Amino acid sequence: MFRRIGTAVVRHPVWTIVAWLIAAVAIAATAPGLPSNSDESSFLPKSYESIRAANIQDKAFPSSFTPSATALYQRSDGGKLTAADTKDVARITVELGRKKIDQVQRVVPGPPSEDGRYTMTLVQMDDKSAGQPEQADAAAVLRTEVKKLTEGTELDVKLGGPAAEALDQQDSSERGEALIGIGTFAIILVTLLIIFRAPILAILPLILIGLVSAVANGVIAYATRLFDLQANSSISSILVVVLFGVGTDYFLFLMFRYREHLRAGDEPKQAMINAVSRVGEAIACAAGAVIIAFLALVLSTLGFLRQMGPALAIAVTATLLAGLTLVPAVVSLIGPKIFWPSKSWKQEPQGARFAALGRGMQRRPALAAGLSGLVLVALSVGLFGYNATFDLSSGSMPKSKESMVVQTDMKAAYSAGAAAPTDVYLTSDDEKPLDKSSFAAYAQKLGAVDGVASARLSTVNKSSTTADFTVTLKYEASSDRAIDTVAEVREVAHSNAPEGTVAAVGGLSSIFKDIDTAVAHDYRTVFPVAALLIMIILGLLLRSVVAPWYLMASVGLGFGATLGATVWLFQTVQGHSGLMFMLPVIMYLFVVAIGTDYNILMIARLREEARAGRSPREAAGMALWHAGPTVAAAGFILAATFATMMLAGNALLTEMGFAVSFGIAIAAFVMAMFFTPSLTALIGHAAWWPGHGDRAAESVTGSADMAAASAGRGAVPGQAQGPAPEQGPHKDQFADDLSRTRR
């Protein structure tokens, strides 16, 4: 199949390129805009208690609200607010409400702080568009107007709250995305120039992947509109990295193999056909593993991950199609001139490092497996110290942003939980009025929970069927202590609810508690499903039941090593209280799925060498020699590309950038180069049980192929055309070394 694809695009390169250009222009011109959502409650399905509580609030107390924005006032000199200051705040609050700003429904005064140095204005916005871009736009207008209204007073005002955080996060994301884009381009360009010393080849993938990016983003926008998905602000940054990182990987897989066939003496167009034929299956299987792993995210209970999965799967699918059609078509038109002005493509460098590594692998596979395995196990120890944090807003932008300053000031001025109190809704289960005589005792029991600063009856609805108890925690809403405390509040609220009533606990801490539960569910669901599907792909590729097990075991070790190293760096060294809660899920999928690319490429080459008649150890050595440079180059570029996310300036992308880049490096330079091939060499023919994937060529290929293989020329099995490579003596020497060791 892949030979037919290669033949078709090489014979009709112009039509292939034109088809891609038409598709890119048509899709980019007609695709709808990509929506965004940063509302934490949208992460969860309606079955969770925090969401049920929010629905009770909407039904029983339609006039009550959780502020979408908070204007925090203090005197410019830092002193206590005077009567004149209080009067100014009241005036500003009234005038702000009269502005009739889009999305703003109510503007009301908030409580002063106990020390008399701060007071607030609370702003209600349309909860139907919570987290949407229009509320960030409204926050921008609010921020401008409230600052204008304070001119001429002794007051200093800052705007915080969810809408303001969304605005600041948007600004931070735009800056971060620009830095990520520039860094990604620079890394790919410079690395390819160093590897190939060919400017055309270095620039080409950037141009082609840019074209693919237009197609992928348009299709994602269509899918988002069609299936009513939402897009988180971090997805666009991740998409840039995935498209250019994975796209460059597949470009390198193809170009290294194309160069190898040119060195073997193939005519240029035939060299591209043979390259697609040989490496196409590995690229397709590698992309299939990534796509399936991303699609497994639809099983997540978290909206953010469920929305991200299809978008990333579409991006990788577009990249795969380009790798098998667009790239071969363009390169076949350019021909060997793509390597200009370098002439190193004509012959293998003498004393190649990967040839030496291959000889070492062949001679001591147990040592290679032991040392690489020890590195993975040692790093994995750190994962036992992992702790999750749920502060999404501060995790996604610098502390210097205005909304973050408001959050910090409110923690100091009010009870840490005052900015986002917990609400306990007591509802009659038979629609009869509640017995108000039990309210005082109920509030007292809620207030007695360790970690609760105060608990009081806030209001009762008109029909007296629902009562709202406001519980103020001692801790900031997203902290571990607040989440633990709200779990205890739930237990007390449920167990002490008066007869005939049902309690539901809502608020931001309650949402985070449910997110924590949802993440635990995803660990038990998404991880195993993704692993199983990837194993099936590996089994189909390798026609083996044994190989997928130890390949996935090695990937699991790589995941553990990556999470352990991330814990040590951010929690132990930098003193972070924890890592962002969704990091292990994202890291697992990127490291397991994309990291499996390199295992697939290496093991596919190892099988190819084994089919040429080599022993398991010889095949491992030859695979490392031939596939090692590709894995090293691709792994370095992809790891460095993900590392550009650390330039974004926020904790979430910094942690994600380090974890994924480190995981990719582990996957490429430890697992694929040493651990996997050495294990395969040690297991021998049993690795391909119950089939004979490493010996299939004996019954399929002709005698010419076997003669070439036995001569040690490193010929590609099944390829009858083309003379021996110019560097044949060097390959003969390597094969002789392997043979002597085997004897």
XYZ file of C-alpha atoms in Angstrom:
743
model
C 0.000 0.000 0.000
C 2.717 2.488 0.943
C 4.649 1.722 -2.242
C 1.508 2.530 -4.232
C 1.084 5.805 -2.312
C 4.720 6.731 -2.902
C 4.502 5.878 -6.582
C 1.307 7.924 -7.055
C 2.584 11.115 -5.416
C 6.043 10.921 -7.012
C 4.518 10.439 -10.466
C 2.018 13.255 -9.950
C 3.771 15.693 -7.595
C 2.284 18.879 -9.058
C -1.304 17.649 -8.741
C -0.609 16.544 -5.162
C 0.760 19.967 -4.217
C -2.101 21.801 -5.962
C -4.661 19.667 -4.110
C -3.094 20.615 -0.770
C -2.983 24.311 -1.680
C -6.645 24.332 -2.734
C -7.650 22.528 0.460
C -5.650 24.938 2.642
C -7.082 28.063 1.036
C -10.669 26.764 1.009
C -10.627 25.539 4.604
C -8.807 28.552 6.036
C -11.128 30.984 4.221
C -14.376 29.353 5.319
C -13.590 27.906 8.754
C -15.434 29.458 11.723
C -13.622 31.077 14.625
C -12.357 28.854 17.421
C -14.252 29.475 20.704
C -12.605 29.445 24.113
C -13.690 28.477 27.597
C -11.778 28.851 30.860
C -14.664 28.251 33.278
C -13.580 25.590 35.791
C -17.129 24.280 36.257
C -17.327 23.493 32.539
C -14.645 20.859 33.155
C -17.207 18.617 34.893
C -20.382 16.740 33.905
C -23.667 17.605 35.609
C -23.632 14.487 37.809
C -20.997 15.924 40.173
C -22.152 17.505 43.436
C -20.604 20.910 42.791
C -22.513 21.192 39.514
C -25.754 20.012 41.145
C -25.263 22.696 43.791
C -24.784 25.351 41.110
C -28.035 24.263 39.476
C -29.829 24.497 42.832
C -28.482 28.029 43.258
C -29.717 29.054 39.801
C -33.190 27.645 40.491
C -33.708 28.671 44.117
C -31.765 31.936 44.210
C -31.794 33.429 40.712
C -30.862 36.841 42.087
C -27.812 35.555 43.977
C -24.513 35.238 42.202
C -20.868 34.401 42.447
C -18.999 37.531 41.325
C -17.542 37.358 37.819
C -15.350 40.344 38.626
C -14.261 42.067 41.829
C -12.967 45.629 42.086
C -10.711 45.829 45.145
C -10.081 49.294 46.623
C -7.430 50.547 49.045
C -5.989 53.938 49.822
C -2.995 55.000 47.740
C -0.996 55.535 50.951
C -1.941 52.080 52.278
C -3.801 53.465 55.299
C -7.309 52.739 56.570
C -10.235 53.854 54.446
C -11.842 57.123 55.582
C -15.514 58.072 55.473
C -14.778 60.078 52.311
C -13.151 57.019 50.738
C -16.177 54.891 51.575
C -18.434 57.514 50.009
C -16.272 57.524 46.865
C -16.502 53.732 46.594
C -20.308 53.890 46.895
C -20.439 56.517 44.132
C -18.111 54.524 41.868
C -20.208 51.390 42.376
C -23.417 53.173 41.364
C -21.840 54.901 38.348
C -20.213 51.665 37.195
C -23.617 49.988 37.189
C -25.052 52.813 35.084
C -22.466 52.210 32.344
C -24.528 49.271 31.036
C -21.389 47.386 30.014
C -21.992 44.325 27.853
C -22.370 41.096 29.902
C -22.664 43.053 33.188
C -25.995 42.375 34.908
C -25.479 43.828 38.386
C -22.926 45.905 40.253
C -23.244 45.862 44.040
C -21.070 46.942 47.000
C -19.008 44.269 48.721
C -17.978 43.939 52.372
C -15.016 45.857 53.819
C -12.060 43.979 55.294
C -11.800 43.581 59.067
C -8.735 45.846 59.259
C -10.590 48.628 57.401
C -7.948 48.925 54.667
C -9.880 47.311 51.796
C -13.385 47.218 50.370
C -14.929 45.799 47.211
C -17.384 46.223 44.356
C -18.891 42.950 43.124
C -19.901 42.499 39.473
C -22.360 39.905 38.209
C -22.139 38.793 34.582
C -24.291 36.499 32.455
C -23.477 33.001 33.751
C -24.464 31.492 30.386
C -21.292 32.911 28.865
C -19.003 32.272 31.844
C -15.442 31.762 30.673
C -16.213 32.950 27.138
C -14.134 35.621 25.327
C -16.935 38.198 25.609
C -16.581 38.205 29.393
C -12.855 38.830 29.096
C -13.723 41.754 26.803
C -16.196 43.012 29.411
C -13.490 42.780 32.068
C -11.214 44.938 29.917
C -13.919 47.618 29.714
C -14.640 47.324 33.455
C -10.977 47.705 34.307
C -10.684 50.844 32.204
C -13.909 52.419 33.490
C -13.351 51.737 37.198
C -9.881 53.267 37.003
C -11.326 56.362 35.315
C -13.961 56.684 38.046
C -11.298 56.615 40.789
C -9.322 59.477 39.244
C -9.233 62.460 41.596
C -9.726 60.296 44.705
C -7.281 58.891 47.232
C -8.159 55.364 46.120
C -6.205 52.750 44.225
C -8.322 50.081 42.483
C -7.540 46.773 40.825
C -9.904 44.391 39.026
C -9.809 40.674 39.794
C -12.173 37.714 39.714
C -12.771 35.030 37.042
C -13.488 37.419 34.143
C -10.401 39.522 34.895
C -8.326 36.370 35.255
C -9.579 35.211 31.837
C -8.514 38.571 30.381
C -5.048 38.410 31.926
C -4.724 34.769 30.948
C -5.624 35.678 27.378
C -2.908 38.337 27.266
C -0.411 35.946 28.833
C -1.357 33.187 26.389
C -0.907 35.460 23.366
C 2.562 36.432 24.550
C 3.425 32.842 25.366
C 2.122 31.591 22.037
C 4.264 34.133 20.172
C 7.369 33.059 22.116
C 6.560 29.381 21.552
C 6.087 29.960 17.819
C 9.360 31.873 17.453
C 11.260 29.350 19.568
C 9.817 26.410 17.650
C 10.772 27.901 14.277
C 14.288 28.758 15.467
C 14.963 25.312 16.942
C 13.760 23.420 13.869
C 15.639 25.702 11.470
C 18.955 25.723 13.353
C 18.910 21.989 14.135
C 18.173 20.971 10.548
C 20.918 23.306 9.299
C 23.398 21.677 11.664
C 22.342 18.131 10.718
C 22.092 18.483 6.957
C 23.951 21.773 6.262
C 21.304 22.424 3.615
C 19.215 25.630 3.824
C 16.463 24.408 1.493
C 15.937 21.282 3.560
C 15.935 23.301 6.790
C 13.298 25.775 5.590
C 11.087 23.323 3.713
C 9.429 21.579 6.709
C 8.509 24.943 8.227
C 6.747 25.984 5.031
C 5.003 22.650 4.531
C 3.922 22.311 8.166
C 2.645 25.896 8.053
C 0.401 24.817 5.182
C -0.702 21.746 7.116
C -1.367 23.950 10.155
C -3.853 26.043 8.171
C -5.701 22.889 7.115
C -5.635 21.350 10.607
C -6.819 24.497 12.408
C -9.655 24.932 9.946
C -10.802 21.329 10.327
C -10.554 21.653 14.133
C -12.735 24.777 14.001
C -15.307 22.943 11.871
C -15.279 19.954 14.251
C -15.594 22.264 17.255
C -18.667 23.903 15.729
C -20.171 20.607 14.509
C -19.809 18.723 17.800
C -20.358 21.765 20.064
C -16.927 21.520 21.664
C -15.056 24.192 23.569
C -11.396 25.142 23.294
C -9.232 26.065 26.267
C -6.734 28.901 25.832
C -3.807 26.489 26.253
C -4.845 24.326 23.268
C -3.574 26.763 20.626
C -0.091 26.756 22.181
C -0.083 22.959 22.354
C -1.286 22.723 18.738
C 1.672 24.778 17.505
C 4.093 22.442 19.228
C 2.309 19.255 18.137
C 2.035 20.280 14.485
C 5.605 21.459 14.101
C 7.177 18.920 16.443
C 5.413 15.827 15.134
C 5.484 17.134 11.553
C 9.248 17.577 11.711
C 9.559 14.066 13.149
C 7.789 12.518 10.177
C 9.743 14.749 7.785
C 12.995 13.489 9.292
C 11.863 9.857 9.233
C 11.342 10.232 5.490
C 14.411 12.343 4.682
C 16.893 10.097 6.462
C 15.506 7.102 4.594
C 15.480 9.028 1.293
C 19.136 9.931 1.807
C 19.955 6.316 2.627
C 18.434 5.115 -0.650
C 20.282 7.820 -2.594
C 23.528 6.639 -1.003
C 22.608 3.102 -2.023
C 22.553 4.272 -5.654
C 18.828 4.613 -6.295
C 17.646 7.035 -8.955
C 16.174 10.090 -7.073
C 12.489 9.493 -7.790
C 12.852 5.771 -7.143
C 14.683 6.607 -3.921
C 11.647 8.570 -2.715
C 9.258 5.773 -3.706
C 11.411 3.267 -1.827
C 11.647 5.607 1.173
C 7.862 5.958 1.398
C 7.507 2.220 0.895
C 9.916 1.393 3.707
C 9.257 4.075 6.301
C 5.587 4.741 5.458
C 4.354 1.871 7.605
C 6.370 3.085 10.597
C 5.092 6.662 10.148
C 1.489 5.474 9.795
C 1.704 3.241 12.863
C 3.454 5.943 14.875
C 0.789 8.473 13.924
C -1.930 5.905 14.607
C -0.624 5.417 18.145
C -0.649 9.167 18.744
C -4.114 9.647 17.224
C -5.651 6.812 19.236
C -4.031 8.026 22.440
C -5.407 11.522 21.878
C -8.855 10.191 20.983
C -8.827 8.220 24.249
C -9.218 11.619 25.909
C -12.891 11.644 24.885
C -13.359 9.113 27.712
C -12.208 11.734 30.207
C -14.741 13.310 32.541
C -12.827 16.594 32.368
C -14.101 18.970 29.718
C -10.631 20.398 29.063
C -9.149 17.025 28.163
C -12.269 15.815 26.350
C -12.132 18.922 24.169
C -8.388 18.771 23.580
C -8.267 15.126 22.428
C -10.146 15.440 19.100
C -8.320 18.683 18.231
C -4.900 17.093 18.662
C -6.003 13.914 16.848
C -7.093 16.022 13.860
C -3.745 17.839 13.870
C -1.769 14.578 13.847
C -4.006 13.087 11.135
C -3.339 16.092 8.897
C 0.381 15.766 9.633
C 0.330 12.057 8.734
C -1.399 12.709 5.404
C 1.132 15.418 4.599
C 4.030 13.163 5.547
C 2.881 10.465 3.114
C 1.786 12.742 0.248
C 2.786 16.417 0.362
C 6.360 15.964 1.591
C 7.276 13.174 -0.905
C 5.708 15.184 -3.747
C 7.673 18.357 -2.991
C 10.968 16.573 -2.303
C 10.651 14.459 -5.478
C 10.299 17.685 -7.501
C 13.406 19.202 -5.920
C 15.440 15.991 -5.977
C 18.935 15.725 -4.471
C 19.293 19.514 -4.800
C 17.393 19.661 -1.519
C 20.738 18.812 0.156
C 22.561 21.717 -1.564
C 25.266 22.905 -0.989
C 26.330 19.950 1.170
C 27.687 16.870 -0.572
C 27.743 14.648 2.494
C 24.490 13.018 1.384
C 26.436 11.105 -1.276
C 28.266 8.845 1.134
C 28.219 7.613 4.722
C 30.755 9.440 6.952
C 33.649 7.260 8.017
C 33.755 6.220 11.660
C 30.081 7.041 12.212
C 29.248 7.300 15.919
C 26.096 5.260 15.564
C 28.040 2.464 13.910
C 30.198 2.303 17.050
C 27.098 2.388 19.255
C 25.625 -0.405 17.171
C 28.716 -2.546 17.675
C 28.586 -1.908 21.418
C 24.901 -2.793 21.533
C 25.500 -6.021 19.637
C 28.360 -7.093 21.899
C 26.816 -6.214 25.277
C 23.009 -6.012 25.036
C 22.596 -7.014 28.697
C 24.785 -4.107 29.829
C 22.860 -1.656 27.625
C 19.521 -2.930 28.926
C 20.692 -2.888 32.547
C 22.166 0.624 32.543
C 19.269 2.212 30.642
C 16.754 0.381 32.825
C 18.559 1.539 35.976
C 18.342 5.174 34.841
C 14.583 4.823 34.265
C 13.946 3.125 37.610
C 16.067 5.632 39.548
C 14.209 8.612 38.093
C 10.852 6.907 38.665
C 11.359 6.989 42.442
C 10.453 10.679 42.456
C 6.871 10.064 41.313
C 5.905 8.874 44.818
C 6.226 12.493 45.970
C 3.734 13.764 43.385
C 1.080 16.176 44.633
C -1.604 17.870 42.509
C -2.516 21.548 42.640
C -5.716 23.085 41.278
C -4.924 26.788 41.099
C -5.575 27.100 37.373
C -5.530 30.880 37.167
C -2.217 31.505 38.914
C -0.801 28.438 37.216
C -1.482 29.904 33.804
C -0.084 33.431 34.251
C 2.594 35.332 36.177
C 1.870 36.535 39.735
C 2.441 40.123 38.577
C -0.779 40.180 36.532
C -3.416 42.501 38.042
C -5.961 39.756 38.742
C -3.280 37.753 40.542
C -2.351 40.787 42.645
C -6.033 41.106 43.624
C -6.114 37.414 44.555
C -3.012 37.821 46.731
C -4.282 41.018 48.398
C -7.665 39.456 49.167
C -5.991 36.492 50.830
C -4.178 38.910 53.124
C -7.111 41.290 53.734
C -9.946 38.817 54.160
C -10.170 35.203 55.225
C -8.280 33.234 52.580
C -11.533 31.585 51.541
C -13.614 34.764 51.515
C -12.903 35.425 47.846
C -14.609 32.142 46.936
C -16.848 30.969 49.808
C -18.394 27.513 49.952
C -22.186 27.275 49.844
C -24.207 24.481 51.440
C -27.720 24.238 49.990
C -30.283 22.493 52.180
C -33.304 21.522 50.068
C -36.634 19.957 51.032
C -37.044 16.605 49.301
C -40.854 16.820 49.290
C -41.270 20.497 48.273
C -42.609 21.329 51.760
C -41.253 24.387 53.649
C -38.109 23.757 55.681
C -38.164 23.692 59.485
C -36.207 26.863 60.291
C -35.734 25.867 63.921
C -32.977 23.463 62.907
C -30.931 26.049 60.986
C -28.880 27.378 63.917
C -27.735 23.918 65.024
C -26.962 22.952 61.426
C -24.855 26.072 60.863
C -23.035 25.402 64.142
C -22.092 21.893 63.032
C -20.808 23.210 59.701
C -18.777 25.868 61.497
C -17.225 23.270 63.800
C -15.431 21.531 60.906
C -11.670 21.913 61.191
C -10.549 24.452 58.597
C -13.825 26.423 58.539
C -13.535 30.086 59.539
C -17.285 30.714 59.794
C -20.658 29.268 58.804
C -23.948 31.134 58.766
C -27.386 31.026 57.216
C -27.224 33.363 54.262
C -30.740 33.277 52.833
C -33.851 31.174 52.255
C -35.750 31.168 48.972
C -39.288 32.578 48.714
C -41.010 29.207 49.006
C -38.801 28.268 51.993
C -37.822 24.994 50.280
C -34.091 25.786 49.980
C -31.705 27.422 52.448
C -28.240 28.712 51.579
C -25.553 28.409 54.273
C -22.374 30.362 53.506
C -19.279 28.533 54.767
C -16.054 30.530 54.700
C -12.902 28.418 54.738
C -9.624 29.411 56.347
C -7.735 28.504 53.186
C -7.573 29.729 49.598
C -10.133 27.888 47.447
C -7.662 25.965 45.261
C -5.295 24.898 48.049
C -4.944 21.294 49.207
C -6.206 22.240 52.668
C -9.341 23.862 51.243
C -10.081 20.783 49.125
C -9.582 18.483 52.112
C -11.738 20.758 54.250
C -14.595 20.870 51.754
C -14.586 17.060 51.702
C -15.184 17.117 55.479
C -17.828 19.831 55.067
C -19.638 17.528 52.650
C -19.601 14.659 55.119
C -20.970 16.860 57.914
C -23.526 18.522 55.619
C -24.860 15.187 54.365
C -24.860 13.312 57.667
C -26.443 16.152 59.676
C -29.043 17.252 57.153
C -32.419 17.423 58.972
C -34.960 14.736 58.173
C -36.725 15.368 54.890
C -33.894 17.465 53.435
C -30.985 16.904 51.061
C -27.693 18.819 51.223
C -25.482 19.807 48.274
C -22.136 21.573 48.691
C -21.080 24.032 46.006
C -18.457 26.686 45.406
C -14.999 26.739 43.865
C -13.362 24.411 46.407
C -16.181 21.933 45.838
C -15.551 22.122 42.083
C -11.858 21.407 42.635
C -12.728 18.463 44.878
C -14.853 17.016 42.085
C -12.112 17.670 39.531
C -9.753 15.711 41.795
C -12.242 12.817 41.772
C -12.623 13.083 38.002
C -8.853 12.986 37.467
C -8.634 9.812 39.554
C -11.368 8.328 37.330
C -9.382 9.289 34.231
C -6.275 7.601 35.584
C -8.266 4.386 35.843
C -9.954 4.776 32.445
C -8.004 6.831 29.905
C -4.573 5.416 30.749
C -5.456 1.718 30.353
C -7.590 2.290 27.230
C -4.861 4.318 25.515
C -2.219 1.740 26.482
C -4.352 -1.168 25.228
C -5.069 0.498 21.878
C -1.409 1.384 21.359
C -0.473 -2.221 22.156
C -2.936 -3.408 19.509
C -1.298 -1.112 16.941
C 2.138 -2.417 17.904
C 0.890 -5.995 17.675
C -0.504 -5.412 14.190
C 2.663 -3.697 13.025
C 5.036 -6.303 14.433
C 2.738 -9.346 14.052
C 3.714 -10.238 17.582
C 2.043 -10.775 20.955
C 5.257 -10.595 22.987
C 6.878 -7.395 21.683
C 3.991 -5.007 22.528
C 4.157 -6.032 26.198
C 7.782 -5.169 26.801
C 7.578 -2.129 24.523
C 4.701 -0.715 26.590
C 6.476 -1.716 29.808
C 9.470 0.351 28.687
C 7.180 3.260 27.847
C 5.601 2.933 31.301
C 9.046 3.172 32.854
C 9.680 6.238 30.712
C 6.486 7.822 32.025
C 7.484 7.087 35.610
C 10.957 8.514 35.050
C 9.514 11.652 33.499
C 6.990 12.304 36.266
C 9.632 11.552 38.895
C 12.100 14.025 37.379
C 9.367 16.679 37.117
C 8.434 16.197 40.775
C 12.036 16.534 41.856
C 12.609 19.691 39.815
C 9.427 21.615 40.622
C 8.377 20.294 44.033
C 11.723 19.425 45.636
C 14.128 21.917 44.065
C 11.829 24.871 43.320
C 9.538 24.271 46.296
C 6.201 24.206 44.461
C 3.345 22.832 46.554
C 2.406 20.531 43.683
C 2.126 20.081 39.930
C -0.881 21.107 37.870
C -3.524 18.425 38.285
C -3.915 17.568 34.584
C -0.166 17.268 33.983
C 0.140 13.467 34.469
C -2.705 12.817 31.991
C -1.257 15.112 29.345
C 2.270 13.882 29.995
C 1.192 10.253 29.793
C -0.454 10.778 26.426
C 2.377 12.796 24.930
C 5.191 10.684 26.315
C 3.466 7.350 25.739
C 1.988 8.175 22.334
C 4.652 10.376 20.760
C 7.470 8.612 22.566
C 6.232 5.353 21.087
C 7.050 6.822 17.637
C 10.728 6.231 18.262
C 10.205 2.730 19.583
C 8.151 1.947 16.478
C 10.771 3.359 14.123
C 13.586 1.468 15.857
C 11.771 -1.843 16.199
C 10.516 -1.673 12.586
C 14.094 -1.177 11.379
C 15.285 -3.972 13.646
C 12.695 -6.308 12.117
C 13.784 -5.246 8.646
C 17.406 -6.071 9.422
C 16.388 -9.409 10.951
C 14.418 -10.263 7.810
C 17.613 -9.738 5.838
C 19.025 -12.809 7.591
C 20.798 -11.273 10.572
C 20.756 -12.677 14.078
C 18.808 -10.782 16.786
C 21.988 -9.137 18.081
C 23.212 -8.215 14.622
C 19.798 -6.817 13.745
C 19.792 -4.672 16.901
C 23.235 -3.309 16.058
C 22.332 -2.524 12.463
C 19.026 -0.949 13.527
C 20.835 1.379 15.924
C 23.337 2.301 13.204
C 20.681 3.151 10.615
C 17.748 4.381 12.716
C 19.819 5.928 15.516
C 20.587 9.202 13.689
C 16.928 9.621 12.772
C 15.738 8.999 16.330
C 18.415 11.295 17.764
C 17.613 14.160 15.394
C 13.849 13.783 15.670
C 13.964 13.321 19.435
C 16.153 16.371 19.954
C 13.971 18.598 17.768
C 10.713 17.412 19.330
C 12.068 17.698 22.890
C 13.469 21.160 22.209
C 10.200 22.184 20.546
C 8.156 21.202 23.584
C 10.738 22.933 25.775
C 9.781 26.231 24.098
C 6.545 26.041 26.117
C 8.676 26.971 29.114
C 9.074 30.425 27.519
C 5.361 31.156 28.016
C 5.934 32.527 31.505
C 3.246 30.560 33.354
C 3.457 27.543 35.619
C 1.138 25.284 33.634
C 2.990 25.556 30.314
C 6.381 25.615 32.073
C 5.661 22.342 33.865
C 4.105 20.847 30.754
C 7.007 21.981 28.572
C 9.639 20.486 30.856
C 7.777 17.246 31.509
C 6.963 16.478 27.880
C 10.373 17.540 26.528
C 12.144 15.474 29.189
C 9.852 12.542 28.464
C 10.551 12.771 24.738
C 14.294 12.868 25.438
C 13.976 9.779 27.640
C 11.897 8.044 24.962
C 14.379 8.812 22.192
C 17.799 8.631 23.856
C 17.194 5.953 26.482
C 14.249 3.778 25.492
C 14.395 3.702 21.691
C 18.180 3.739 21.337
C 19.186 1.378 24.104
C 16.479 -0.183 26.240
C 14.143 -1.468 23.514
C 16.701 -2.802 20.992
C 18.838 -4.391 23.716
C 15.800 -6.149 25.203
C 14.801 -7.350 21.746
C 18.305 -8.666 21.168
C 18.236 -10.514 24.514
C 14.775 -12.001 23.959
C 15.757 -13.066 20.460
C 13.326 -14.810 18.112
C 10.814 -15.215 20.949
C 10.142 -11.465 20.733
C 8.187 -12.111 17.528
C 6.027 -14.949 18.869
C 3.605 -16.357 17.720
C 4.586 -15.215 14.229
C 7.964 -15.082 12.583
C 8.139 -11.384 11.845
C 11.914 -11.412 11.957
C 12.227 -14.303 9.485
C 9.408 -13.622 7.028
C 11.790 -12.402 4.353
C 13.245 -15.902 3.922
C 10.094 -17.124 2.242
C 9.195 -13.897 0.435
C 12.318 -12.221 -0.860
C 14.434 -13.443 -3.690
C 17.884 -14.925 -3.577
C 19.396 -11.645 -4.693
C 18.162 -9.971 -1.530
C 19.545 -12.705 0.679
C 22.838 -12.638 -1.115
C 23.085 -8.906 -0.547
C 22.218 -9.390 3.107
C 24.754 -12.134 3.647
C 27.373 -9.999 1.973
C 26.776 -7.469 4.739
C 26.066 -4.527 2.480
C 23.100 -3.365 4.557
C 20.807 -3.610 1.533
C 17.149 -3.055 2.048
C 15.312 -6.366 1.761
C 12.985 -6.566 -1.182
C 14.892 -3.882 -3.118
C 16.462 -5.431 -6.192
C 17.443 -2.255 -7.989
C 20.447 -0.100 -7.323
C 24.129 -0.912 -6.852
C 25.821 -1.298 -3.530
C 26.282 1.907 -1.530
C 29.412 3.939 -2.065
C 30.339 3.358 1.534
C 29.959 -0.394 1.131
C 33.348 -1.295 2.636
C 32.459 0.475 5.875
C 29.178 -1.411 6.097
C 30.974 -4.642 5.232
C 33.367 -4.001 8.112
C 30.497 -3.433 10.552
C 28.756 -6.607 9.379
C 32.014 -8.536 9.709
C 32.434 -7.237 13.263
C 28.916 -8.370 14.070
C 29.529 -11.792 12.555
C 32.768 -12.288 14.475
C 31.008 -11.428 17.729
C 28.218 -13.865 16.940
C 30.734 -16.610 16.316
